[in-house]
PDB file of C-alpha atoms in Angstrom:
ATOM      1  CA  MET A 112     107.502 115.227 144.298  1.00 64.00           C
ATOM      2  CA  LYS A 113     108.398 115.788 147.931  1.00 66.00           C
ATOM      3  CA  ARG A 114     111.896 114.591 148.793  1.00 74.00           C
ATOM      4  CA  GLY A 115     113.337 113.612 152.163  1.00 75.00           C
ATOM      5  CA  LYS A 116     116.200 115.379 153.913  1.00 79.00           C
ATOM      6  CA  ASN A 117     118.728 112.639 153.100  1.00 78.00           C
ATOM      7  CA  TYR A 118     117.900 112.831 149.394  1.00 78.00           C
ATOM      8  CA  ILE A 119     118.135 116.633 149.333  1.00 77.00           C
ATOM      9  CA  ASP A 120     121.483 116.551 151.164  1.00 75.00           C
ATOM     10  CA  SER A 121     122.791 113.838 148.833  1.00 81.00           C
ATOM     11  CA  LYS A 122     121.675 115.734 145.732  1.00 81.00           C
ATOM     12  CA  LYS A 123     123.890 118.656 146.760  1.00 81.00           C
ATOM     13  CA  LEU A 124     126.957 116.427 146.381  1.00 81.00           C
ATOM     14  CA  ILE A 125     126.254 115.830 142.688  1.00 89.00           C
ATOM     15  CA  GLU A 126     126.721 118.421 139.954  1.00 86.00           C
ATOM     16  CA  SER A 127     123.577 118.171 137.849  1.00 81.00           C
ATOM     17  CA  ASN A 128     125.189 118.826 134.472  1.00 83.00           C
ATOM     18  CA  LYS A 129     128.446 116.982 135.048  1.00 90.00           C
ATOM     19  CA  LEU A 130     129.416 113.722 133.381  1.00 93.00           C
ATOM     20  CA  TYR A 131     131.439 111.701 135.892  1.00 94.00           C
ATOM     21  CA  ASP A 132     133.915 108.968 135.108  1.00 92.00           C
ATOM     22  CA  SER A 133     132.575 105.589 136.249  1.00 93.00           C
ATOM     23  CA  ALA A 134     134.779 105.210 139.339  1.00 94.00           C
ATOM     24  CA  GLU A 135     133.952 108.693 140.637  1.00 94.00           C
ATOM     25  CA  ALA A 136     130.257 108.127 139.923  1.00 95.00           C
ATOM     26  CA  MET A 137     130.310 104.833 141.817  1.00 96.00           C
ATOM     27  CA  ALA A 138     131.941 106.496 144.820  1.00 95.00           C
ATOM     28  CA  LEU A 139     129.192 109.133 144.798  1.00 94.00           C
ATOM     29  CA  ALA A 140     126.431 106.544 144.494  1.00 94.00           C
ATOM     30  CA  ILE A 141     127.820 104.775 147.560  1.00 94.00           C
ATOM     31  CA  GLU A 142     128.274 108.018 149.497  1.00 93.00           C
ATOM     32  CA  THR A 143     124.724 109.179 148.778  1.00 91.00           C
ATOM     33  CA  ALA A 144     123.109 105.880 149.821  1.00 90.00           C
ATOM     34  CA  LYS A 145     122.189 107.126 153.280  1.00 88.00           C
ATOM     35  CA  SER A 146     119.307 104.865 154.245  1.00 87.00           C
ATOM     36  CA  LYS A 147     119.606 102.559 157.233  1.00 89.00           C
ATOM     37  CA  PHE A 148     119.205  99.452 155.059  1.00 92.00           C
ATOM     38  CA  ASP A 149     121.796  98.128 152.598  1.00 93.00           C
ATOM     39  CA  GLU A 150     120.668  99.912 149.434  1.00 94.00           C
ATOM     40  CA  THR A 151     120.922  98.340 146.004  1.00 95.00           C
ATOM     41  CA  ILE A 152     123.044 100.152 143.422  1.00 96.00           C
ATOM     42  CA  GLU A 153     121.178 100.255 140.125  1.00 96.00           C
ATOM     43  CA  LEU A 154     122.363 100.845 136.568  1.00 97.00           C
ATOM     44  CA  HIS A 155     120.095 102.602 134.062  1.00 97.00           C
ATOM     45  CA  VAL A 156     121.158 102.832 130.410  1.00 96.00           C
ATOM     46  CA  LYS A 157     119.254 104.668 127.673  1.00 96.00           C
ATOM     47  CA  LEU A 158     119.897 102.967 124.324  1.00 96.00           C
ATOM     48  CA  GLY A 159     119.639 104.291 120.799  1.00 94.00           C
ATOM     49  CA  VAL A 160     117.209 101.600 119.671  1.00 95.00           C
ATOM     50  CA  ASP A 161     113.518 101.479 118.809  1.00 94.00           C
ATOM     51  CA  PRO A 162     112.001  98.698 120.963  1.00 92.00           C
ATOM     52  CA  ARG A 163     108.935  98.596 118.718  1.00 93.00           C
ATOM     53  CA  HIS A 164     111.007  96.745 116.126  1.00 94.00           C
ATOM     54  CA  ALA A 165     111.904  93.096 116.691  1.00 92.00           C
ATOM     55  CA  ASP A 166     115.350  93.555 115.144  1.00 94.00           C
ATOM     56  CA  GLN A 167     116.218  96.254 117.690  1.00 94.00           C
ATOM     57  CA  GLN A 168     115.402  94.329 120.833  1.00 91.00           C
ATOM     58  CA  VAL A 169     118.181  94.146 123.421  1.00 93.00           C
ATOM     59  CA  ARG A 170     117.872  91.242 125.828  1.00 89.00           C
ATOM     60  CA  GLY A 171     120.229  88.843 127.493  1.00 89.00           C
ATOM     61  CA  VAL A 172     121.686  87.540 130.731  1.00 88.00           C
ATOM     62  CA  VAL A 173     124.967  88.071 132.508  1.00 91.00           C
ATOM     63  CA  VAL A 174     126.457  86.554 135.653  1.00 90.00           C
ATOM     64  CA  LEU A 175     127.788  89.287 137.922  1.00 94.00           C
ATOM     65  CA  PRO A 176     131.251  88.367 139.258  1.00 93.00           C
ATOM     66  CA  HIS A 177     130.243  89.360 142.789  1.00 94.00           C
ATOM     67  CA  GLY A 178     126.548  88.503 142.614  1.00 91.00           C
ATOM     68  CA  THR A 179     123.650  90.815 143.396  1.00 91.00           C
ATOM     69  CA  GLY A 180     123.672  90.595 147.172  1.00 90.00           C
ATOM     70  CA  ARG A 181     120.192  89.122 147.110  1.00 87.00           C
ATOM     71  CA  THR A 182     119.110  85.665 148.232  1.00 88.00           C
ATOM     72  CA  VAL A 183     117.254  84.357 145.183  1.00 90.00           C
ATOM     73  CA  ARG A 184     114.528  81.757 145.623  1.00 95.00           C
ATOM     74  CA  VAL A 185     114.338  79.422 142.610  1.00 96.00           C
ATOM     75  CA  LEU A 186     111.285  77.450 141.549  1.00 97.00           C
ATOM     76  CA  VAL A 187     111.914  74.567 139.152  1.00 97.00           C
ATOM     77  CA  ILE A 188     109.038  73.037 137.238  1.00 97.00           C
ATOM     78  CA  ALA A 189     110.137  69.598 136.125  1.00 97.00           C
ATOM     79  CA  LYS A 190     109.371  65.901 136.459  1.00 95.00           C
ATOM     80  CA  GLY A 191     111.238  62.685 137.136  1.00 96.00           C
ATOM     81  CA  ALA A 192     115.021  62.700 137.046  1.00 97.00           C
ATOM     82  CA  LYS A 193     115.166  66.434 136.267  1.00 97.00           C
ATOM     83  CA  ALA A 194     113.075  67.205 139.332  1.00 97.00           C
ATOM     84  CA  ASP A 195     115.474  65.139 141.449  1.00 97.00           C
ATOM     85  CA  GLU A 196     118.429  66.913 139.832  1.00 97.00           C
ATOM     86  CA  ALA A 197     116.898  70.309 140.612  1.00 97.00           C
ATOM     87  CA  ALA A 198     116.384  69.416 144.263  1.00 97.00           C
ATOM     88  CA  ALA A 199     119.992  68.189 144.530  1.00 97.00           C
ATOM     89  CA  ALA A 200     121.245  71.418 142.877  1.00 96.00           C
ATOM     90  CA  GLY A 201     119.640  73.593 145.544  1.00 96.00           C
ATOM     91  CA  ALA A 202     116.302  74.652 144.057  1.00 96.00           C
ATOM     92  CA  ASP A 203     114.060  76.140 146.725  1.00 97.00           C
ATOM     93  CA  TYR A 204     110.882  74.653 145.261  1.00 97.00           C
ATOM     94  CA  VAL A 205     110.434  71.764 142.815  1.00 97.00           C
ATOM     95  CA  GLY A 206     107.234  70.453 141.291  1.00 96.00           C
ATOM     96  CA  ALA A 207     105.082  70.197 138.195  1.00 95.00           C
ATOM     97  CA  GLU A 208     101.283  70.430 137.984  1.00 95.00           C
ATOM     98  CA  ASP A 209     101.111  70.952 141.743  1.00 95.00           C
ATOM     99  CA  MET A 210     103.209  74.129 141.515  1.00 95.00           C
ATOM    100  CA  ILE A 211     101.218  75.448 138.560  1.00 94.00           C
ATOM    101  CA  GLN A 212      98.009  74.848 140.500  1.00 94.00           C
ATOM    102  CA  LYS A 213      99.465  76.565 143.577  1.00 94.00           C
ATOM    103  CA  ILE A 214     100.322  79.679 141.559  1.00 95.00           C
ATOM    104  CA  THR A 215      96.968  79.890 139.774  1.00 93.00           C
ATOM    105  CA  SER A 216      94.666  79.028 142.676  1.00 93.00           C
ATOM    106  CA  GLU A 217      96.540  80.457 145.660  1.00 93.00           C
ATOM    107  CA  ASN A 218      98.233  83.440 143.961  1.00 92.00           C
ATOM    108  CA  TRP A 219     101.505  82.032 145.327  1.00 95.00           C
ATOM    109  CA  PHE A 220     104.688  83.927 144.472  1.00 95.00           C
ATOM    110  CA  GLU A 221     107.251  82.959 147.115  1.00 94.00           C
ATOM    111  CA  PHE A 222     109.983  82.730 144.470  1.00 95.00           C
ATOM    112  CA  ASP A 223     112.211  85.085 142.487  1.00 93.00           C
ATOM    113  CA  ALA A 224     113.062  82.986 139.410  1.00 93.00           C
ATOM    114  CA  VAL A 225     111.499  80.088 137.504  1.00 96.00           C
ATOM    115  CA  VAL A 226     113.387  77.364 135.658  1.00 97.00           C
ATOM    116  CA  THR A 227     111.720  74.656 133.615  1.00 97.00           C
ATOM    117  CA  THR A 228     112.577  71.913 131.155  1.00 97.00           C
ATOM    118  CA  PRO A 229     111.429  72.169 127.511  1.00 96.00           C
ATOM    119  CA  ASP A 230     108.965  69.289 127.880  1.00 95.00           C
ATOM    120  CA  MET A 231     107.092  71.226 130.581  1.00 95.00           C
ATOM    121  CA  MET A 232     106.578  74.401 128.570  1.00 94.00           C
ATOM    122  CA  GLY A 233     103.154  73.229 127.393  1.00 92.00           C
ATOM    123  CA  LEU A 234     102.005  73.430 131.003  1.00 92.00           C
ATOM    124  CA  VAL A 235     104.102  76.432 132.028  1.00 93.00           C
ATOM    125  CA  GLY A 236     102.822  78.371 129.016  1.00 92.00           C
ATOM    126  CA  ARG A 237      99.437  78.589 130.745  1.00 89.00           C
ATOM    127  CA  LEU A 238     101.076  80.877 133.304  1.00 92.00           C
ATOM    128  CA  GLY A 239     102.197  83.404 130.712  1.00 91.00           C
ATOM    129  CA  LYS A 240      99.664  86.054 131.666  1.00 92.00           C
ATOM    130  CA  ILE A 241     100.530  85.635 135.339  1.00 93.00           C
ATOM    131  CA  LEU A 242     104.322  85.296 135.250  1.00 93.00           C
ATOM    132  CA  GLY A 243     104.961  87.499 132.219  1.00 89.00           C
ATOM    133  CA  PRO A 244     104.030  90.872 133.775  1.00 88.00           C
ATOM    134  CA  LYS A 245     106.181  90.018 136.803  1.00 88.00           C
ATOM    135  CA  GLY A 246     109.213  89.203 134.646  1.00 85.00           C
ATOM    136  CA  LEU A 247     109.185  85.590 135.863  1.00 91.00           C
ATOM    137  CA  MET A 248     108.239  83.701 132.704  1.00 93.00           C
ATOM    138  CA  PRO A 249     110.927  81.143 131.737  1.00 93.00           C
ATOM    139  CA  ASN A 250     112.595  81.821 128.410  1.00 90.00           C
ATOM    140  CA  PRO A 251     115.238  79.898 126.429  1.00 90.00           C
ATOM    141  CA  LYS A 252     117.138  83.143 125.734  1.00 84.00           C
ATOM    142  CA  SER A 253     117.594  83.755 129.444  1.00 85.00           C
ATOM    143  CA  GLY A 254     118.666  80.167 130.067  1.00 89.00           C
ATOM    144  CA  THR A 255     115.612  79.353 132.174  1.00 94.00           C
ATOM    145  CA  VAL A 256     114.122  76.828 129.748  1.00 95.00           C
ATOM    146  CA  THR A 257     116.797  74.162 129.679  1.00 95.00           C
ATOM    147  CA  MET A 258     117.647  70.530 130.313  1.00 96.00           C
ATOM    148  CA  ASP A 259     120.704  71.643 132.291  1.00 96.00           C
ATOM    149  CA  VAL A 260     118.730  72.635 135.367  1.00 97.00           C
ATOM    150  CA  THR A 261     121.783  72.346 137.606  1.00 96.00           C
ATOM    151  CA  ARG A 262     123.670  75.021 135.730  1.00 94.00           C
ATOM    152  CA  ALA A 263     120.598  77.256 135.520  1.00 94.00           C
ATOM    153  CA  ILE A 264     120.095  77.075 139.287  1.00 95.00           C
ATOM    154  CA  HIS A 265     123.763  77.648 140.068  1.00 93.00           C
ATOM    155  CA  ASP A 266     123.962  80.645 137.700  1.00 92.00           C
ATOM    156  CA  ILE A 267     120.876  82.261 139.218  1.00 92.00           C
ATOM    157  CA  LYS A 268     122.090  81.687 142.767  1.00 91.00           C
ATOM    158  CA  ALA A 269     125.546  83.019 141.832  1.00 88.00           C
ATOM    159  CA  GLY A 270     124.149  86.323 140.623  1.00 87.00           C
ATOM    160  CA  LYS A 271     122.836  85.956 137.087  1.00 88.00           C
ATOM    161  CA  VAL A 272     120.748  88.942 136.073  1.00 89.00           C
ATOM    162  CA  GLU A 273     118.632  89.476 133.000  1.00 87.00           C
ATOM    163  CA  TYR A 274     118.738  92.749 131.115  1.00 91.00           C
ATOM    164  CA  ARG A 275     116.006  93.791 128.737  1.00 90.00           C
ATOM    165  CA  VAL A 276     115.232  97.076 127.050  1.00 92.00           C
ATOM    166  CA  ASP A 277     111.854  98.482 128.096  1.00 92.00           C
ATOM    167  CA  LYS A 278     109.313 100.420 126.042  1.00 92.00           C
ATOM    168  CA  THR A 279     111.244 103.653 126.591  1.00 95.00           C
ATOM    169  CA  ALA A 280     114.505 102.081 125.331  1.00 95.00           C
ATOM    170  CA  ILE A 281     116.022 101.959 128.829  1.00 96.00           C
ATOM    171  CA  VAL A 282     117.720  98.982 130.458  1.00 96.00           C
ATOM    172  CA  HIS A 283     117.510  98.756 134.263  1.00 95.00           C
ATOM    173  CA  VAL A 284     119.891  96.361 136.058  1.00 94.00           C
ATOM    174  CA  PRO A 285     120.799  95.925 139.745  1.00 94.00           C
ATOM    175  CA  ILE A 286     124.585  95.627 140.110  1.00 95.00           C
ATOM    176  CA  GLY A 287     124.968  94.910 143.818  1.00 95.00           C
ATOM    177  CA  LYS A 288     124.623  96.374 147.277  1.00 95.00           C
ATOM    178  CA  LYS A 289     126.208  99.448 148.827  1.00 95.00           C
ATOM    179  CA  SER A 290     128.059  97.155 151.245  1.00 95.00           C
ATOM    180  CA  PHE A 291     129.962  95.567 148.342  1.00 96.00           C
ATOM    181  CA  GLY A 292     132.256  98.578 148.185  1.00 95.00           C
ATOM    182  CA  GLN A 293     133.525 100.406 145.126  1.00 96.00           C
ATOM    183  CA  GLU A 294     135.840  97.731 143.722  1.00 96.00           C
ATOM    184  CA  LYS A 295     133.273  94.924 143.575  1.00 96.00           C
ATOM    185  CA  LEU A 296     130.557  97.248 142.292  1.00 97.00           C
ATOM    186  CA  MET A 297     132.882  98.458 139.534  1.00 96.00           C
ATOM    187  CA  ASP A 298     133.548  94.849 138.498  1.00 96.00           C
ATOM    188  CA  ASN A 299     129.805  94.201 138.263  1.00 96.00           C
ATOM    189  CA  PHE A 300     129.206  97.508 136.454  1.00 96.00           C
ATOM    190  CA  ASN A 301     131.870  96.795 133.834  1.00 95.00           C
ATOM    191  CA  THR A 302     130.540  93.269 133.288  1.00 95.00           C
ATOM    192  CA  VAL A 303     127.041  94.539 132.530  1.00 96.00           C
ATOM    193  CA  MET A 304     128.233  97.387 130.325  1.00 96.00           C
ATOM    194  CA  GLU A 305     130.437  95.066 128.262  1.00 95.00           C
ATOM    195  CA  ALA A 306     127.451  92.734 127.780  1.00 95.00           C
ATOM    196  CA  LEU A 307     125.229  95.624 126.658  1.00 95.00           C
ATOM    197  CA  VAL A 308     127.815  96.843 124.147  1.00 94.00           C
ATOM    198  CA  LYS A 309     128.164  93.326 122.699  1.00 94.00           C
ATOM    199  CA  ALA A 310     124.375  93.038 122.474  1.00 94.00           C
ATOM    200  CA  LYS A 311     124.049  96.030 120.130  1.00 94.00           C
ATOM    201  CA  PRO A 312     121.602  95.067 117.364  1.00 94.00           C
ATOM    202  CA  ALA A 313     122.869  95.309 113.792  1.00 93.00           C
ATOM    203  CA  ALA A 314     119.762  97.351 112.958  1.00 92.00           C
ATOM    204  CA  ALA A 315     120.584 100.027 115.546  1.00 90.00           C
ATOM    205  CA  LYS A 316     121.824 103.206 113.865  1.00 88.00           C
ATOM    206  CA  GLY A 317     123.562 106.243 115.278  1.00 89.00           C
ATOM    207  CA  GLN A 318     124.641 106.590 118.892  1.00 91.00           C
ATOM    208  CA  TYR A 319     123.954 103.364 120.774  1.00 94.00           C
ATOM    209  CA  LEU A 320     124.665 104.394 124.377  1.00 94.00           C
ATOM    210  CA  LYS A 321     122.572 107.521 124.805  1.00 94.00           C
ATOM    211  CA  SER A 322     123.065 107.931 128.549  1.00 94.00           C
ATOM    212  CA  VAL A 323     124.362 105.924 131.494  1.00 96.00           C
ATOM    213  CA  TYR A 324     123.282 106.541 135.087  1.00 95.00           C
ATOM    214  CA  ILE A 325     123.809 104.795 138.400  1.00 96.00           C
ATOM    215  CA  ALA A 326     121.856 105.384 141.591  1.00 94.00           C
ATOM    216  CA  SER A 327     121.182 103.792 144.936  1.00 93.00           C
ATOM    217  CA  THR A 328     117.648 102.675 145.830  1.00 91.00           C
ATOM    218  CA  MET A 329     116.822 105.892 147.682  1.00 90.00           C
ATOM    219  CA  GLY A 330     119.533 108.208 146.368  1.00 90.00           C
ATOM    220  CA  PRO A 331     119.895 110.596 143.417  1.00 91.00           C
ATOM    221  CA  SER A 332     121.250 109.442 140.076  1.00 92.00           C
ATOM    222  CA  VAL A 333     124.782 110.116 138.845  1.00 94.00           C
ATOM    223  CA  LYS A 334     125.404 110.476 135.111  1.00 94.00           C
ATOM    224  CA  ILE A 335     128.428 108.666 133.683  1.00 95.00           C
ATOM    225  CA  LEU A 336     130.649 109.491 130.744  1.00 91.00           C
ATOM    226  CA  TYR A 337     131.061 106.014 129.270  1.00 85.00           C
ATOM    227  CA  LYS A 338     133.361 105.455 126.336  1.00 72.00           C
ATOM    228  CA  THR A 339     133.534 102.200 124.401  1.00 60.00           C
ATOM    229  CA  VAL A 340     136.935 101.025 123.247  1.00 43.00           C
TER     230      VAL A 340
END
């Protein structure tokens, strides 16, 4: 893979075989984010689980204390009083069959998260093959299938992120923007790591945290020595 000059220069600042403490790693991730735009700082954690087994799945949500730095557009699929509640709570789009039709017929995806009430899941379920691959399908475990639509909207807008182990047993989570600075990014990093440690499946054997890396959108990764208490 051909790399740009900024990436090559940034890579020289990182010792390839060194395990950095989290604060030093965060400082490097910020320093090596040299693009003109405000790069996202991403966390990548390799877990000692086998995602093929249901009892070793790692999935959950966490609200970052300083948010993600993104403006999140929320679609709520609900009817009646819950639709009115969603609109009052700041949902960007609210509807029912009309929204489902818009997605299926117009290939409309001007939203970043979907919240729905349990009574609407019969309709929303039809969108599984469309929303699922994009990571947008509402799910009770992530708090996006709920009667408390106000809280769901507020949590998402405040910086709630979902973490989920992929097929290679890695969890990828955005933890903020370069412009946040080291202190806020460290708060978000520690919040996610604590959630991942608590989410360890009982069926997981051996070393749980295999490796922990952080990296900016366009920068090289920095490996972290992470110790659980």
